[in-house]
């Protein structure tokens, strides 16, 4: 029996035997062996179920994400427009209504599906890399340090897919007028015109503006995302097992997934770790990506934007919007893991 660990979900791969009744007199029953799940089917599950979980999570978190980006991207040459998250919510709803907080969600929905499915897909490749390098035997669960590594491995590759989508999303969430180009109320932007504008002014490589910030956020953040989820799951499972009153109850706990509320706690801890630990890199990335397209002068690099923000606001400037981001990440990440693990457990593609 081969034990496979994925996002806190343990599944046993066992060839199944089904007895087929004899069809004619004198014939005997013969077992029908079903093949174990293939790597292709596992990858298809990662992509499909990861996409579904990502879309659900994005709908939950998007209004908070809009507020976060607007707080992060306030220009360094003008007085602060918002005094905090609640003031940003209030001004945004007054100007555009509640649905205005969902402005530009079409591109992020695609990004959420791509990001979450890619994270689970590349995390699986990372685990295979650990096995092939002989760092851990296949018949044992990966140790926690290896799971933190596979998370970082996944984040590095996902960052290159995510940066163009993040760029379009940020420009839609923070219109040019709000970014400092003028005081007039801007016309809501749409993804296709924004994409054309970026390509016209900066070419194909212009879509990876802010890649360094995304790379740091995703590599470090995903190590924390997967690592915290697995660490919390292990701690909660150990706590449950210590409370078992009999051998039968202990075996049942070891064979079953965690209770739903504990899965939510583990997922929430993962989301909060992901967003808090590398939030400064995300702030710098958002400021880079909300610079109006085609504005005169060279665009700032990651280092230049970091220095400018430090000179303007010091350390606290790197954490604008951090509270609301960590707050929204708890339910969003909890739902992502619960949906993903639930679909793989109850609707396997086999």
Short mmCIF file of C-alpha atoms in Angstrom, two decimals:
data_model
loop_
_atom_site.label_atom_id
_atom_site.label_comp_id
_atom_site.label_asym_id
_atom_site.label_seq_id
_atom_site.Cartn_x
_atom_site.Cartn_y
_atom_site.Cartn_z
CA UNK A 1 0.00 0.00 0.00
CA UNK A 2 1.38 3.40 -0.94
CA UNK A 3 0.50 6.37 1.26
CA UNK A 4 0.19 9.70 -0.50
CA UNK A 5 0.02 13.02 1.37
CA UNK A 6 -1.53 16.02 -0.36
CA UNK A 7 -2.49 19.24 1.36
CA UNK A 8 -3.05 17.45 4.65
CA UNK A 9 -5.17 14.74 3.06
CA UNK A 10 -3.90 11.20 3.34
CA UNK A 11 -5.14 8.71 0.81
CA UNK A 12 -4.23 5.09 0.44
CA UNK A 13 -3.69 3.70 -3.02
CA UNK A 14 -4.76 0.07 -3.01
CA UNK A 15 -5.57 -2.21 -5.97
CA UNK A 16 -9.19 -3.20 -5.51
CA UNK A 17 -10.53 -6.72 -5.95
CA UNK A 18 -14.13 -7.23 -6.98
CA UNK A 19 -15.61 -10.72 -7.13
CA UNK A 20 -17.46 -11.43 -10.36
CA UNK A 21 -20.16 -14.11 -10.12
CA UNK A 22 -19.77 -17.06 -12.44
CA UNK A 23 -21.53 -16.65 -15.74
CA UNK A 24 -21.77 -20.28 -16.69
CA UNK A 25 -21.95 -23.56 -14.85
CA UNK A 26 -18.59 -24.84 -13.82
CA UNK A 27 -16.90 -21.45 -14.03
CA UNK A 28 -15.26 -20.01 -10.89
CA UNK A 29 -15.15 -16.51 -9.50
CA UNK A 30 -12.16 -14.46 -10.65
CA UNK A 31 -10.94 -11.17 -9.16
CA UNK A 32 -11.16 -7.99 -11.25
CA UNK A 33 -8.10 -5.89 -10.47
CA UNK A 34 -8.52 -2.15 -10.83
CA UNK A 35 -5.31 -0.20 -11.45
CA UNK A 36 -4.11 2.36 -8.91
CA UNK A 37 -4.64 6.04 -9.65
CA UNK A 38 -2.19 7.26 -12.27
CA UNK A 39 -0.01 10.36 -12.10
CA UNK A 40 -2.05 11.83 -14.96
CA UNK A 41 -5.29 11.49 -13.02
CA UNK A 42 -3.67 12.98 -9.93
CA UNK A 43 -2.46 15.96 -11.98
CA UNK A 44 -5.92 16.40 -13.53
CA UNK A 45 -7.44 16.43 -10.04
CA UNK A 46 -4.92 19.05 -8.92
CA UNK A 47 -5.81 21.31 -11.83
CA UNK A 48 -9.59 20.82 -11.78
CA UNK A 49 -10.23 20.82 -8.04
CA UNK A 50 -7.58 23.46 -7.41
CA UNK A 51 -9.30 25.74 -9.93
CA UNK A 52 -12.71 25.27 -8.29
CA UNK A 53 -11.30 25.93 -4.83
CA UNK A 54 -9.42 29.01 -6.04
CA UNK A 55 -12.51 30.58 -7.63
CA UNK A 56 -14.55 30.09 -4.46
CA UNK A 57 -11.79 31.58 -2.34
CA UNK A 58 -11.44 34.60 -4.65
CA UNK A 59 -15.13 35.50 -4.37
CA UNK A 60 -14.75 35.53 -0.58
CA UNK A 61 -11.61 37.66 -0.44
CA UNK A 62 -11.85 40.00 -3.43
CA UNK A 63 -13.46 43.07 -1.76
CA UNK A 64 -10.75 42.94 0.91
CA UNK A 65 -8.10 42.54 -1.77
CA UNK A 66 -9.34 45.68 -3.53
CA UNK A 67 -9.04 47.64 -0.29
CA UNK A 68 -5.57 46.19 0.33
CA UNK A 69 -4.26 47.23 -3.10
CA UNK A 70 -5.70 50.75 -2.76
CA UNK A 71 -4.04 51.17 0.64
CA UNK A 72 -0.72 49.81 -0.62
CA UNK A 73 -0.57 51.92 -3.77
CA UNK A 74 -1.12 55.41 -2.30
CA UNK A 75 1.47 57.67 -4.01
CA UNK A 76 4.50 58.89 -2.09
CA UNK A 77 4.28 62.49 -3.41
CA UNK A 78 0.71 63.18 -2.20
CA UNK A 79 -1.05 63.16 1.19
CA UNK A 80 -2.54 59.78 2.11
CA UNK A 81 -6.04 59.42 0.70
CA UNK A 82 -7.17 56.76 3.20
CA UNK A 83 -6.61 56.72 6.94
CA UNK A 84 -7.07 52.95 7.18
CA UNK A 85 -9.05 49.93 5.92
CA UNK A 86 -12.43 51.08 7.26
CA UNK A 87 -12.00 54.53 5.71
CA UNK A 88 -11.03 52.92 2.40
CA UNK A 89 -14.12 50.69 2.53
CA UNK A 90 -16.32 53.70 3.28
CA UNK A 91 -14.91 55.91 0.52
CA UNK A 92 -14.95 53.08 -2.04
CA UNK A 93 -18.58 52.16 -1.35
CA UNK A 94 -19.62 55.82 -1.39
CA UNK A 95 -17.95 56.35 -4.76
CA UNK A 96 -18.81 53.12 -6.59
CA UNK A 97 -21.25 51.15 -4.44
CA UNK A 98 -20.52 47.77 -2.90
CA UNK A 99 -20.20 46.10 -6.30
CA UNK A 100 -17.40 48.53 -7.06
CA UNK A 101 -15.27 46.50 -4.68
CA UNK A 102 -15.59 43.66 -7.19
CA UNK A 103 -14.29 45.82 -10.04
CA UNK A 104 -12.05 43.80 -12.34
CA UNK A 105 -12.83 40.43 -10.79
CA UNK A 106 -12.88 38.58 -14.14
CA UNK A 107 -9.08 38.60 -14.47
CA UNK A 108 -8.53 37.62 -10.80
CA UNK A 109 -11.00 34.74 -11.14
CA UNK A 110 -8.86 33.39 -13.96
CA UNK A 111 -5.80 34.12 -11.86
CA UNK A 112 -7.25 32.38 -8.79
CA UNK A 113 -8.06 29.26 -10.80
CA UNK A 114 -4.61 29.29 -12.40
CA UNK A 115 -2.79 30.11 -9.16
CA UNK A 116 -4.45 27.54 -6.90
CA UNK A 117 -4.35 24.72 -9.44
CA UNK A 118 -0.70 25.53 -10.23
CA UNK A 119 0.21 25.57 -6.55
CA UNK A 120 -1.17 22.08 -5.96
CA UNK A 121 0.20 20.81 -9.29
CA UNK A 122 3.76 22.10 -8.76
CA UNK A 123 3.67 21.04 -5.11
CA UNK A 124 3.11 17.49 -6.33
CA UNK A 125 6.08 17.86 -8.70
CA UNK A 126 8.13 19.16 -5.77
CA UNK A 127 7.26 16.06 -3.75
CA UNK A 128 8.25 13.83 -6.67
CA UNK A 129 11.56 15.70 -6.84
CA UNK A 130 12.19 15.01 -3.15
CA UNK A 131 11.45 11.32 -3.67
CA UNK A 132 13.62 11.02 -6.79
CA UNK A 133 16.55 12.69 -5.04
CA UNK A 134 16.30 10.02 -2.36
CA UNK A 135 15.67 12.55 0.40
CA UNK A 136 12.64 10.64 1.69
CA UNK A 137 11.30 7.11 1.13
CA UNK A 138 8.07 6.85 -0.84
CA UNK A 139 6.39 4.61 1.71
CA UNK A 140 6.50 7.33 4.38
CA UNK A 141 4.88 10.74 4.72
CA UNK A 142 7.21 13.61 3.92
CA UNK A 143 8.74 15.30 6.97
CA UNK A 144 7.61 18.86 7.68
CA UNK A 145 10.83 20.54 6.41
CA UNK A 146 10.37 18.77 3.07
CA UNK A 147 6.78 20.01 2.86
CA UNK A 148 7.93 23.59 3.47
CA UNK A 149 10.43 23.06 0.62
CA UNK A 150 7.79 21.70 -1.76
CA UNK A 151 5.65 24.75 -1.00
CA UNK A 152 8.50 27.11 -1.91
CA UNK A 153 9.21 25.03 -5.05
CA UNK A 154 5.57 25.42 -6.07
CA UNK A 155 5.56 29.16 -5.40
CA UNK A 156 8.60 29.85 -7.57
CA UNK A 157 7.03 28.34 -10.69
CA UNK A 158 3.57 29.74 -9.99
CA UNK A 159 4.91 33.29 -9.66
CA UNK A 160 5.80 33.42 -13.37
CA UNK A 161 2.23 32.50 -14.31
CA UNK A 162 0.71 34.89 -11.81
CA UNK A 163 2.56 38.18 -12.39
CA UNK A 164 0.80 39.16 -15.66
CA UNK A 165 -2.63 38.49 -14.13
CA UNK A 166 -1.71 40.41 -10.98
CA UNK A 167 -0.55 43.33 -13.12
CA UNK A 168 -3.88 43.60 -14.96
CA UNK A 169 -5.83 43.13 -11.71
CA UNK A 170 -3.96 45.91 -9.89
CA UNK A 171 -4.39 48.41 -12.72
CA UNK A 172 -8.14 47.76 -12.76
CA UNK A 173 -8.46 47.98 -8.97
CA UNK A 174 -6.56 51.28 -8.76
CA UNK A 175 -7.53 53.53 -11.71
CA UNK A 176 -5.05 56.10 -12.98
CA UNK A 177 -6.83 59.02 -11.32
CA UNK A 178 -6.57 57.33 -7.95
CA UNK A 179 -2.90 56.55 -8.56
CA UNK A 180 -2.18 60.27 -8.77
CA UNK A 181 -2.82 61.26 -12.37
CA UNK A 182 -5.67 63.62 -11.50
CA UNK A 183 -8.71 64.18 -9.33
CA UNK A 184 -11.45 63.37 -11.83
CA UNK A 185 -13.46 60.21 -11.28
CA UNK A 186 -11.98 57.58 -13.64
CA UNK A 187 -13.87 55.44 -16.09
CA UNK A 188 -13.93 51.80 -14.92
CA UNK A 189 -11.26 49.81 -16.73
CA UNK A 190 -11.73 46.46 -18.46
CA UNK A 191 -9.18 43.66 -18.83
CA UNK A 192 -8.81 43.67 -22.63
CA UNK A 193 -8.09 47.43 -22.99
CA UNK A 194 -5.63 47.21 -20.10
CA UNK A 195 -3.83 44.28 -21.74
CA UNK A 196 -3.61 46.15 -25.05
CA UNK A 197 -2.30 49.26 -23.32
CA UNK A 198 0.44 47.36 -21.49
CA UNK A 199 1.54 45.61 -24.68
CA UNK A 200 1.53 48.85 -26.70
CA UNK A 201 3.76 50.69 -24.24
CA UNK A 202 6.01 47.95 -22.86
CA UNK A 203 5.79 44.88 -25.11
CA UNK A 204 5.53 41.27 -23.95
CA UNK A 205 8.05 41.61 -21.13
CA UNK A 206 6.03 44.48 -19.71
CA UNK A 207 3.55 41.94 -18.36
CA UNK A 208 6.20 40.73 -15.89
CA UNK A 209 6.68 44.13 -14.26
CA UNK A 210 6.77 43.39 -10.53
CA UNK A 211 7.99 39.80 -11.00
CA UNK A 212 10.56 40.09 -8.20
CA UNK A 213 7.88 41.00 -5.67
CA UNK A 214 5.61 38.18 -6.83
CA UNK A 215 8.53 35.71 -6.71
CA UNK A 216 9.43 36.63 -3.12
CA UNK A 217 5.81 36.59 -2.01
CA UNK A 218 4.94 33.29 -3.67
CA UNK A 219 8.14 31.37 -2.86
CA UNK A 220 8.19 32.38 0.80
CA UNK A 221 4.43 32.62 1.18
CA UNK A 222 3.70 29.22 -0.35
CA UNK A 223 6.34 27.58 1.82
CA UNK A 224 4.42 29.04 4.76
CA UNK A 225 1.04 28.15 3.19
CA UNK A 226 1.70 24.45 2.71
CA UNK A 227 4.05 24.21 5.69
CA UNK A 228 1.65 25.85 8.14
CA UNK A 229 -1.24 23.74 6.88
CA UNK A 230 0.70 20.51 7.36
CA UNK A 231 2.16 21.62 10.70
CA UNK A 232 -1.28 22.58 12.05
CA UNK A 233 -2.76 19.34 10.73
CA UNK A 234 -0.08 17.29 12.45
CA UNK A 235 -0.53 19.12 15.76
CA UNK A 236 -4.32 18.77 15.65
CA UNK A 237 -4.11 15.09 14.75
CA UNK A 238 -1.71 14.47 17.61
CA UNK A 239 -4.05 16.31 19.98
CA UNK A 240 -6.97 14.15 18.82
CA UNK A 241 -5.01 10.93 19.23
CA UNK A 242 -3.96 11.81 22.76
CA UNK A 243 -7.62 12.16 23.66
CA UNK A 244 -8.54 8.70 22.33
CA UNK A 245 -9.97 6.43 25.03
CA UNK A 246 -9.47 3.11 23.27
CA UNK A 247 -7.36 1.44 20.62
CA UNK A 248 -10.35 1.22 18.29
CA UNK A 249 -11.02 4.96 18.62
CA UNK A 250 -7.34 5.71 17.99
CA UNK A 251 -7.31 3.61 14.81
CA UNK A 252 -10.48 5.31 13.62
CA UNK A 253 -8.96 8.77 14.18
CA UNK A 254 -5.82 7.78 12.28
CA UNK A 255 -7.84 6.50 9.33
CA UNK A 256 -10.28 9.41 9.02
CA UNK A 257 -9.68 13.03 7.98
CA UNK A 258 -9.69 15.71 10.63
CA UNK A 259 -13.08 17.06 11.73
CA UNK A 260 -14.35 19.86 9.51
CA UNK A 261 -13.68 22.63 12.04
CA UNK A 262 -10.10 21.46 12.49
CA UNK A 263 -9.56 21.42 8.73
CA UNK A 264 -10.82 25.02 8.71
CA UNK A 265 -8.41 26.00 11.50
CA UNK A 266 -5.46 24.44 9.67
CA UNK A 267 -6.42 26.15 6.40
CA UNK A 268 -6.93 29.50 8.12
CA UNK A 269 -3.51 29.32 9.78
CA UNK A 270 -1.98 28.64 6.37
CA UNK A 271 -3.61 31.70 4.80
CA UNK A 272 -2.64 34.01 7.64
CA UNK A 273 0.99 32.81 7.53
CA UNK A 274 1.15 33.24 3.75
CA UNK A 275 -0.08 36.82 3.82
CA UNK A 276 1.68 38.17 6.91
CA UNK A 277 5.24 36.87 6.58
CA UNK A 278 6.03 38.36 3.15
CA UNK A 279 3.57 41.25 3.05
CA UNK A 280 6.25 43.94 2.43
CA UNK A 281 7.22 42.31 -0.89
CA UNK A 282 3.56 42.34 -1.93
CA UNK A 283 3.28 46.05 -1.02
CA UNK A 284 6.25 46.95 -3.22
CA UNK A 285 4.86 44.81 -6.05
CA UNK A 286 1.46 46.54 -5.87
CA UNK A 287 3.05 49.98 -6.00
CA UNK A 288 5.07 48.98 -9.06
CA UNK A 289 2.07 47.51 -10.84
CA UNK A 290 -0.28 50.45 -10.18
CA UNK A 291 2.01 52.99 -11.83
CA UNK A 292 -0.02 54.44 -14.75
CA UNK A 293 0.92 52.76 -18.03
CA UNK A 294 2.83 54.98 -20.42
CA UNK A 295 3.72 57.53 -17.75
CA UNK A 296 6.81 59.53 -18.64
CA UNK A 297 10.17 58.33 -17.34
CA UNK A 298 11.49 54.87 -16.61
CA UNK A 299 9.47 52.56 -14.42
CA UNK A 300 10.89 51.92 -10.99
CA UNK A 301 12.62 48.65 -10.22
CA UNK A 302 11.88 46.60 -7.11
CA UNK A 303 14.85 48.14 -5.31
CA UNK A 304 13.98 51.70 -6.34
CA UNK A 305 10.36 51.30 -5.22
CA UNK A 306 11.49 49.82 -1.90
CA UNK A 307 13.78 52.79 -1.20
CA UNK A 308 11.10 55.31 -2.17
CA UNK A 309 8.54 53.73 0.17
CA UNK A 310 11.05 53.56 3.04
CA UNK A 311 11.88 57.26 2.62
CA UNK A 312 8.19 58.16 2.53
CA UNK A 313 6.73 56.10 5.38
CA UNK A 314 9.40 53.92 6.96
CA UNK A 315 8.66 50.37 8.07
CA UNK A 316 4.94 50.94 8.68
CA UNK A 317 4.49 51.88 5.02
CA UNK A 318 5.30 48.31 4.02
CA UNK A 319 2.40 47.01 6.12
CA UNK A 320 -0.42 49.22 4.83
CA UNK A 321 -3.46 47.00 4.45
CA UNK A 322 -1.81 44.08 6.26
CA UNK A 323 -4.52 43.75 8.89
CA UNK A 324 -7.41 43.52 6.43
CA UNK A 325 -5.39 41.14 4.25
CA UNK A 326 -4.63 38.72 7.07
CA UNK A 327 -8.27 38.96 8.20
CA UNK A 328 -9.70 38.02 4.81
CA UNK A 329 -7.11 35.31 4.23
CA UNK A 330 -8.35 33.17 7.13
CA UNK A 331 -11.81 32.25 5.74
CA UNK A 332 -10.58 32.26 2.14
CA UNK A 333 -7.72 29.82 2.73
CA UNK A 334 -9.87 27.66 5.01
CA UNK A 335 -12.45 27.27 2.24
CA UNK A 336 -9.78 26.59 -0.40
CA UNK A 337 -8.29 23.66 1.51
CA UNK A 338 -11.68 22.33 2.64
CA UNK A 339 -13.07 22.39 -0.91
CA UNK A 340 -9.92 20.93 -2.46
CA UNK A 341 -9.45 18.16 0.11
CA UNK A 342 -13.18 17.42 0.12
CA UNK A 343 -13.41 17.08 -3.66
CA UNK A 344 -10.37 14.80 -3.79
CA UNK A 345 -11.77 12.67 -0.98
CA UNK A 346 -15.39 12.36 -2.06
CA UNK A 347 -15.19 12.83 -5.84
CA UNK A 348 -11.97 11.11 -6.95
CA UNK A 349 -11.44 10.97 -10.72
CA UNK A 350 -11.06 7.19 -10.87
#
